[in-house]
Amino acid sequence: MKKVIKFIAGSMVMLLLTACGNVKKDLVIEPIITQSENVTEESEPEKKISLKNNDEKSESLPRMVCVDDKLFVETSEISSMKRCGNMDFNFDTSVEQGEPAENFQTNFGTGYGGQYSIRENRIEIKIDHEWHVFAYNENNLEGVSLKVTENNSHSITLEISNDTDLEVQYGDAYLLEVFDKDLKTWVSVPYILESVAFHDIAYIVNKGETNSQSMDWTSIYGELEKGKYRIVKEVSDFRETGDYTVYTLTDEFEISGNEF
C-alpha cells in the first residue's frame, strides 16, 4: 500500500506563484529515495552556465528547468529509485542565458527526458546515464530558516525563524529521511502505520520572530535507529486567503543511540 501524507494549510486554497507561471495543486508529502552527489565546479564545470550582467561581470546559475509552470533547480542529489523506461516529459527547447520561462525548457540544452519524483515538488532528469534530482522552491526562501535544536530517538524540537517582511505560516506535517551509508542514499523512514494524517492547522511566524515546535514521532515512526537523518517540512509565504507560495525547508540531525 502506498503511504501518503497530505497536509492542507487551514481552509486556504493552494495557489503556487512561480517564476514561470501559476498552478493550483494540493500539497502532498511523500517518501523519496535519493543519493547524495558531491559536485564541485572543478570536477564538473559543465553543470553551470555563465552569464554576463550589465556590469560585464559573470555569475553562475545552476541547471534549471520549467515543468508544469514551476521553476525546478538542480539539487546535489542523484536518485536511485527504481523506475520504468518511459519518460513523463521531454525537454525540447533551451535558453542560452537566464532562467527557463516556458514549460519543458532548460538552461543547459535539449534532448533530455524526465520523470516525476515520489516527493511532491521534485522531478528527476536523466543526464549522462544518471537521474539528477531537481526541486521547486526548496531551501530558497531567503531570510526564513529551519533549524533542529534538540532531538533524540523518538522526538525533535525545531526553530523556524523569519527575518523577512513576510508572514510565514507552517503546520504540523513533516517527513523524515535517513541516510543509508552502504547505498549512499537518502531513504524515507518507514511508517509503522498504514497511513498518517496531521492536524489541519496553521502557525504564524511574523517578521523578526522565531517559533519553536516540538514533535514526538513514536506513533508514526516508532523509535529510530542510530544514524544520520533529515527532516522535510513545508512553510508558506502567506499574503491573503488563497494567495500564498509554498516552500520546502530541510535540516539534518544525528541520533547517537536509541534511548528514552
Short mmCIF file of C-alpha atoms in Angstrom, two decimals:
data_model
loop_
_atom_site.label_atom_id
_atom_site.label_comp_id
_atom_site.label_asym_id
_atom_site.label_seq_id
_atom_site.Cartn_x
_atom_site.Cartn_y
_atom_site.Cartn_z
CA MET A 1 0.00 0.00 0.00
CA LYS A 2 1.36 3.41 -0.95
CA LYS A 3 1.78 5.67 2.04
CA VAL A 4 0.93 9.36 1.60
CA ILE A 5 0.97 12.31 3.95
CA LYS A 6 -1.50 15.02 2.98
CA PHE A 7 -1.29 18.49 4.51
CA ILE A 8 -3.79 21.26 3.79
CA ALA A 9 -3.00 24.58 5.47
CA GLY A 10 -6.18 25.73 7.21
CA SER A 11 -9.07 26.40 4.85
CA MET A 12 -6.86 28.03 2.27
CA VAL A 13 -6.92 27.02 -1.38
CA MET A 14 -3.34 26.49 -2.53
CA LEU A 15 -2.04 28.83 -5.21
CA LEU A 16 1.61 28.42 -6.14
CA LEU A 17 3.03 31.52 -7.81
CA THR A 18 6.20 30.73 -9.67
CA ALA A 19 8.82 32.35 -11.83
CA CYS A 20 7.39 30.64 -14.93
CA GLY A 21 3.65 30.59 -14.26
CA ASN A 22 0.81 29.83 -11.85
CA VAL A 23 -0.61 26.45 -10.91
CA LYS A 24 -3.11 25.19 -8.34
CA LYS A 25 -2.29 21.98 -6.55
CA ASP A 26 -2.87 20.31 -3.17
CA LEU A 27 0.27 19.75 -1.13
CA VAL A 28 1.27 16.12 -0.67
CA ILE A 29 4.41 14.97 1.14
CA GLU A 30 5.53 11.51 0.05
CA PRO A 31 8.61 9.32 0.60
CA ILE A 32 11.70 9.78 -1.57
CA ILE A 33 14.88 7.82 -2.22
CA THR A 34 17.85 9.87 -3.35
CA GLN A 35 21.62 9.67 -3.44
CA SER A 36 23.93 12.46 -2.42
CA GLU A 37 26.29 13.72 -5.09
CA ASN A 38 29.36 15.77 -4.28
CA VAL A 39 29.70 18.28 -7.09
CA THR A 40 32.44 20.84 -7.45
CA GLU A 41 32.98 23.42 -10.13
CA GLU A 42 36.38 21.90 -10.84
CA SER A 43 35.15 18.32 -11.26
CA GLU A 44 32.01 19.08 -13.27
CA PRO A 45 32.15 22.63 -14.63
CA GLU A 46 29.53 21.84 -17.28
CA LYS A 47 26.85 21.78 -14.58
CA LYS A 48 26.77 25.59 -14.55
CA ILE A 49 26.38 28.20 -17.23
CA SER A 50 27.96 31.63 -17.30
CA LEU A 51 26.01 34.84 -17.70
CA LYS A 52 27.04 38.47 -18.03
CA ASN A 53 25.14 41.23 -16.36
CA ASN A 54 25.08 44.92 -17.20
CA ASP A 55 28.34 45.43 -15.32
CA GLU A 56 30.15 42.89 -17.55
CA LYS A 57 30.60 40.61 -14.54
CA SER A 58 29.87 36.90 -14.90
CA GLU A 59 27.75 34.98 -12.47
CA SER A 60 26.82 31.30 -12.34
CA LEU A 61 23.39 29.79 -12.46
CA PRO A 62 22.65 26.17 -11.57
CA ARG A 63 20.86 23.91 -14.01
CA MET A 64 17.17 24.80 -14.16
CA VAL A 65 14.07 23.55 -15.98
CA CYS A 66 10.47 24.66 -16.23
CA VAL A 67 7.81 21.94 -15.83
CA ASP A 68 4.10 22.41 -15.10
CA ASP A 69 4.65 26.17 -14.77
CA LYS A 70 7.20 25.65 -11.97
CA LEU A 71 10.90 26.50 -12.00
CA PHE A 72 12.90 23.48 -10.79
CA VAL A 73 16.55 23.87 -9.71
CA GLU A 74 19.09 21.04 -9.63
CA THR A 75 19.97 19.74 -6.17
CA SER A 76 23.16 17.88 -5.21
CA GLU A 77 21.38 14.51 -5.26
CA ILE A 78 21.28 11.57 -7.64
CA SER A 79 18.18 9.39 -7.49
CA SER A 80 18.49 5.63 -7.06
CA MET A 81 14.76 4.99 -7.28
CA LYS A 82 13.71 2.08 -9.46
CA ARG A 83 11.73 3.27 -12.47
CA CYS A 84 10.24 2.30 -15.80
CA GLY A 85 11.83 3.39 -19.06
CA ASN A 86 9.02 5.72 -20.13
CA MET A 87 9.59 9.43 -19.71
CA ASP A 88 6.88 11.65 -18.24
CA PHE A 89 8.17 14.64 -20.21
CA ASN A 90 10.96 15.71 -22.58
CA PHE A 91 12.82 19.00 -22.96
CA ASP A 92 12.60 20.38 -26.48
CA THR A 93 13.84 23.96 -26.02
CA SER A 94 16.61 25.71 -24.11
CA VAL A 95 17.63 29.27 -23.27
CA GLU A 96 21.23 30.43 -23.66
CA GLN A 97 21.04 32.90 -20.79
CA GLY A 98 18.88 33.33 -17.73
CA GLU A 99 16.08 31.14 -16.39
CA PRO A 100 13.78 28.92 -18.45
CA ALA A 101 10.45 30.67 -18.97
CA GLU A 102 8.42 28.09 -20.90
CA ASN A 103 7.26 24.62 -19.97
CA PHE A 104 9.69 21.78 -20.81
CA GLN A 105 12.54 24.22 -21.33
CA THR A 106 16.05 24.09 -19.78
CA ASN A 107 19.03 26.39 -19.47
CA PHE A 108 21.51 23.62 -20.35
CA GLY A 109 20.41 22.18 -23.70
CA THR A 110 17.82 19.84 -25.20
CA GLY A 111 17.36 16.12 -25.71
CA TYR A 112 16.79 15.23 -22.04
CA GLY A 113 13.86 13.33 -20.55
CA GLY A 114 12.48 13.26 -17.04
CA GLN A 115 10.01 11.75 -14.61
CA TYR A 116 8.06 12.98 -11.62
CA SER A 117 9.54 12.12 -8.23
CA ILE A 118 7.55 10.44 -5.50
CA ARG A 119 8.08 13.51 -3.32
CA GLU A 120 5.92 16.48 -4.23
CA ASN A 121 7.67 19.39 -6.00
CA ARG A 122 10.61 17.27 -7.15
CA ILE A 123 11.39 15.81 -10.56
CA GLU A 124 14.25 13.65 -11.86
CA ILE A 125 16.03 14.17 -15.18
CA LYS A 126 18.26 11.63 -16.92
CA ILE A 127 21.63 13.24 -17.66
CA ASP A 128 24.69 11.18 -18.64
CA HIS A 129 23.01 7.91 -17.59
CA GLU A 130 22.15 9.22 -14.10
CA TRP A 131 18.90 10.56 -12.67
CA HIS A 132 19.53 14.06 -11.32
CA VAL A 133 17.08 15.44 -8.76
CA PHE A 134 15.57 18.89 -9.40
CA ALA A 135 13.43 20.68 -6.79
CA TYR A 136 10.91 23.51 -6.81
CA ASN A 137 11.14 26.12 -4.02
CA GLU A 138 13.39 24.02 -1.80
CA ASN A 139 15.59 25.79 0.79
CA ASN A 140 15.41 29.01 -1.22
CA LEU A 141 13.18 31.27 0.89
CA GLU A 142 15.84 33.82 1.80
CA GLY A 143 15.59 35.05 5.38
CA VAL A 144 13.48 32.10 6.58
CA SER A 145 15.27 29.17 8.20
CA LEU A 146 14.53 25.80 9.78
CA LYS A 147 16.90 24.52 12.46
CA VAL A 148 16.89 21.36 14.60
CA THR A 149 17.76 22.42 18.16
CA GLU A 150 17.12 19.18 20.06
CA ASN A 151 16.48 15.59 19.09
CA ASN A 152 16.57 12.02 20.31
CA SER A 153 15.37 8.68 19.01
CA HIS A 154 11.68 9.50 19.42
CA SER A 155 11.26 13.29 19.23
CA ILE A 156 12.60 16.54 17.85
CA THR A 157 12.45 20.29 18.52
CA LEU A 158 12.66 22.80 15.67
CA GLU A 159 13.10 26.54 15.39
CA ILE A 160 11.58 28.38 12.43
CA SER A 161 12.93 31.93 12.10
CA ASN A 162 11.61 34.75 9.95
CA ASP A 163 13.96 37.65 9.17
CA THR A 164 11.79 38.96 6.33
CA ASP A 165 8.74 41.20 5.98
CA LEU A 166 6.67 38.15 5.02
CA GLU A 167 4.01 36.44 7.09
CA VAL A 168 5.30 32.87 7.25
CA GLN A 169 2.96 30.01 8.07
CA TYR A 170 3.54 26.31 8.71
CA GLY A 171 1.62 23.32 10.02
CA ASP A 172 2.20 20.05 11.84
CA ALA A 173 3.13 17.96 8.78
CA TYR A 174 6.70 16.74 8.24
CA LEU A 175 8.67 13.88 6.69
CA LEU A 176 11.79 12.07 7.95
CA GLU A 177 14.55 10.61 5.77
CA VAL A 178 17.62 8.59 6.82
CA PHE A 179 20.96 8.40 5.02
CA ASP A 180 21.97 4.82 4.12
CA LYS A 181 25.78 4.66 4.36
CA ASP A 182 26.06 1.48 2.32
CA LEU A 183 23.87 2.67 -0.54
CA LYS A 184 24.94 6.32 -0.13
CA THR A 185 21.26 7.07 -0.43
CA TRP A 186 18.62 9.12 1.39
CA VAL A 187 15.74 6.76 2.17
CA SER A 188 12.34 7.57 3.66
CA VAL A 189 11.94 6.39 7.22
CA PRO A 190 9.10 3.82 7.01
CA TYR A 191 5.89 4.47 8.90
CA ILE A 192 4.70 1.97 11.46
CA LEU A 193 1.12 2.81 10.42
CA GLU A 194 -0.66 2.16 7.13
CA SER A 195 -1.37 5.88 6.69
CA VAL A 196 -0.50 9.09 8.50
CA ALA A 197 -2.53 12.30 8.90
CA PHE A 198 -1.72 15.60 10.61
CA HIS A 199 -3.87 18.27 12.24
CA ASP A 200 -5.29 20.87 9.86
CA ILE A 201 -3.71 23.93 11.49
CA ALA A 202 -1.55 26.92 10.57
CA TYR A 203 1.03 28.56 12.85
CA ILE A 204 2.28 32.09 12.09
CA VAL A 205 5.85 33.42 12.27
CA ASN A 206 5.84 37.21 11.92
CA LYS A 207 8.76 39.44 10.97
CA GLY A 208 11.71 39.12 13.35
CA GLU A 209 10.19 36.20 15.24
CA THR A 210 11.36 32.64 15.91
CA ASN A 211 8.87 29.88 16.66
CA SER A 212 9.72 26.62 18.39
CA GLN A 213 7.91 23.38 17.59
CA SER A 214 8.34 20.02 19.33
CA MET A 215 7.13 16.73 17.85
CA ASP A 216 7.12 13.18 19.16
CA TRP A 217 7.06 10.65 16.31
CA THR A 218 6.69 7.48 18.40
CA SER A 219 3.21 6.78 16.99
CA ILE A 220 4.33 7.48 13.39
CA TYR A 221 7.89 6.14 13.07
CA GLY A 222 8.46 4.36 16.39
CA GLU A 223 11.92 4.66 17.95
CA LEU A 224 14.63 5.45 15.39
CA GLU A 225 17.92 3.65 14.98
CA LYS A 226 21.30 5.34 15.29
CA GLY A 227 22.15 7.29 12.16
CA LYS A 228 22.02 10.49 10.12
CA TYR A 229 18.58 11.90 9.39
CA ARG A 230 16.93 14.95 7.88
CA ILE A 231 13.53 16.48 8.42
CA VAL A 232 11.49 17.82 5.50
CA LYS A 233 8.91 20.49 6.29
CA GLU A 234 6.83 22.95 4.29
CA VAL A 235 6.20 26.64 5.03
CA SER A 236 4.12 29.24 3.21
CA ASP A 237 4.65 32.87 2.30
CA PHE A 238 1.08 33.92 3.14
CA ARG A 239 -0.27 37.11 1.57
CA GLU A 240 -4.04 36.68 1.85
CA THR A 241 -6.63 33.91 1.69
CA GLY A 242 -5.99 31.91 -1.46
CA ASP A 243 -2.77 33.78 -2.21
CA TYR A 244 0.42 32.19 -0.88
CA THR A 245 3.52 30.35 -2.07
CA VAL A 246 4.75 27.08 -0.57
CA TYR A 247 8.43 26.32 0.10
CA THR A 248 10.20 23.20 1.37
CA LEU A 249 12.78 23.52 4.17
CA THR A 250 15.10 20.77 5.41
CA ASP A 251 17.67 20.29 8.15
CA GLU A 252 19.90 17.35 9.11
CA PHE A 253 20.44 15.81 12.53
CA GLU A 254 22.03 12.71 14.05
CA ILE A 255 20.84 10.12 16.53
CA SER A 256 23.64 8.61 18.57
CA GLY A 257 21.62 5.75 20.06
CA ASN A 258 18.17 4.51 20.97
CA GLU A 259 17.14 5.93 24.29
CA PHE A 260 14.04 7.28 26.00
#
